[in-house]
Amino acid sequence: MSLLADINHILAPLNIPVETGVFSDTPPEEYLVITPMSDRLDLFADNQSYMIVSEARLSLFTKKNYNKQKKELTKALQAGGMTITDRQYVGYENDTKFHHYAIDVMKEYETEED
């Protein structure tokens, strides 16, 4: 699987609309945007990499208090095998009236054989 597929699978039971990159429709009162950040090739031997470290940022946008969703997202992501590397309140967007809260995650994958 890929990081995006894993994240979408983990978040499906939470019933929060999720899109990758940008929310393309009229946004609901609460939604998530996944932004892929990196795919590092780690764990080298004999000029070969044996591990891919994939990272993404989950941006929660909500017009409500974000603390309940922050806790639910954190619990679900950790239970799903994700490592949370950062959580931060990005800010309140006056023009849209959304709170923006970011959760950065990473997961290690073995490189696939050709």
Protein backbone atom coordinates (compact mmCIF):
# COMPACT_ATOMS: atom_id res chain seq x y z
CA MET A 1 0.00 0.00 0.00
CA SER A 2 0.94 3.64 -0.19
CA LEU A 3 0.85 6.24 2.55
CA LEU A 4 -2.17 7.99 1.00
CA ALA A 5 -4.08 4.72 0.69
CA ASP A 6 -3.20 3.80 4.28
CA ILE A 7 -4.31 7.20 5.61
CA ASN A 8 -7.59 7.09 3.68
CA HIS A 9 -8.26 3.56 4.99
CA ILE A 10 -7.56 4.63 8.59
CA LEU A 11 -9.73 7.76 8.35
CA ALA A 12 -12.74 6.16 6.57
CA PRO A 13 -14.57 5.19 9.80
CA LEU A 14 -14.37 8.79 11.10
CA ASN A 15 -16.75 10.02 8.37
CA ILE A 16 -14.84 13.25 7.72
CA PRO A 17 -14.62 14.27 4.05
CA VAL A 18 -11.00 13.80 2.89
CA GLU A 19 -9.25 14.95 -0.27
CA THR A 20 -5.63 15.08 -1.40
CA GLY A 21 -3.94 18.39 -2.20
CA VAL A 22 -6.97 20.69 -2.13
CA PHE A 23 -10.67 20.35 -1.34
CA SER A 24 -12.24 20.57 -4.79
CA ASP A 25 -15.90 21.01 -3.91
CA THR A 26 -17.77 23.45 -1.70
CA PRO A 27 -16.26 22.69 1.70
CA PRO A 28 -18.49 21.34 4.46
CA GLU A 29 -18.26 22.58 8.07
CA GLU A 30 -15.39 20.17 8.66
CA TYR A 31 -12.98 18.40 6.30
CA LEU A 32 -9.42 17.12 5.88
CA VAL A 33 -6.84 17.75 3.19
CA ILE A 34 -3.87 15.38 2.86
CA THR A 35 -0.68 16.91 1.46
CA PRO A 36 2.13 14.46 0.60
CA MET A 37 5.42 15.88 1.89
CA SER A 38 8.25 13.44 1.19
CA ASP A 39 9.30 9.94 0.17
CA ARG A 40 12.82 9.42 1.47
CA LEU A 41 14.89 6.40 0.57
CA ASP A 42 16.54 5.26 3.79
CA LEU A 43 18.42 2.23 5.11
CA PHE A 44 21.13 1.71 2.51
CA ALA A 45 23.43 -1.25 1.85
CA ASP A 46 25.36 -2.26 -1.25
CA ASN A 47 24.14 0.83 -3.14
CA GLN A 48 20.52 -0.17 -2.57
CA SER A 49 17.85 1.43 -0.42
CA TYR A 50 15.71 -0.95 1.58
CA MET A 51 13.28 1.43 3.24
CA ILE A 52 11.01 4.24 2.07
CA VAL A 53 9.95 6.79 4.67
CA SER A 54 6.77 8.52 3.47
CA GLU A 55 5.45 11.66 5.14
CA ALA A 56 2.24 13.66 4.76
CA ARG A 57 0.43 16.53 6.45
CA LEU A 58 -3.22 16.20 7.40
CA SER A 59 -4.87 19.60 7.55
CA LEU A 60 -8.08 19.65 9.54
CA PHE A 61 -10.37 22.55 8.67
CA THR A 62 -13.32 23.06 10.98
CA LYS A 63 -15.70 25.79 12.03
CA LYS A 64 -16.14 24.04 15.39
CA ASN A 65 -13.73 23.43 18.25
CA TYR A 66 -10.91 21.33 16.75
CA ASN A 67 -9.81 19.62 20.00
CA LYS A 68 -12.23 16.67 19.83
CA GLN A 69 -11.29 15.87 16.22
CA LYS A 70 -7.58 16.34 17.00
CA LYS A 71 -7.84 13.65 19.67
CA GLU A 72 -9.88 11.28 17.47
CA LEU A 73 -7.52 11.72 14.52
CA THR A 74 -4.44 11.17 16.69
CA LYS A 75 -5.90 8.02 18.23
CA ALA A 76 -6.97 6.58 14.86
CA LEU A 77 -3.68 7.37 13.13
CA GLN A 78 -1.59 5.84 15.90
CA ALA A 79 -3.82 2.75 16.06
CA GLY A 80 -3.39 2.45 12.28
CA GLY A 81 0.39 2.28 12.54
CA MET A 82 1.24 5.90 11.73
CA THR A 83 3.93 7.85 13.56
CA ILE A 84 2.86 11.40 14.37
CA THR A 85 5.84 13.71 13.96
CA ASP A 86 4.14 17.05 14.64
CA ARG A 87 0.81 18.61 15.59
CA GLN A 88 0.16 22.32 15.45
CA TYR A 89 -2.55 24.90 15.32
CA VAL A 90 -1.95 26.80 12.10
CA GLY A 91 -4.50 29.51 12.72
CA TYR A 92 -7.96 30.90 12.22
CA GLU A 93 -8.83 31.98 8.69
CA ASN A 94 -10.90 35.16 8.91
CA ASP A 95 -12.10 34.99 5.32
CA THR A 96 -13.44 31.40 5.54
CA LYS A 97 -14.13 31.23 9.31
CA PHE A 98 -12.25 27.91 9.53
CA HIS A 99 -9.79 26.82 12.19
CA HIS A 100 -6.80 25.08 10.59
CA TYR A 101 -5.03 22.36 12.59
CA ALA A 102 -2.17 20.28 11.08
CA ILE A 103 -1.03 16.77 11.94
CA ASP A 104 2.15 15.47 10.28
CA VAL A 105 2.52 11.70 9.93
CA MET A 106 5.10 9.27 8.63
CA LYS A 107 5.29 5.58 7.94
CA GLU A 108 8.13 3.32 6.87
CA TYR A 109 7.71 0.88 3.98
CA GLU A 110 10.10 -1.73 2.64
CA THR A 111 11.13 -1.07 -0.95
CA GLU A 112 9.39 -3.34 -3.39
CA GLU A 113 11.29 -5.87 -5.43
CA ASP A 114 11.06 -5.44 -9.22
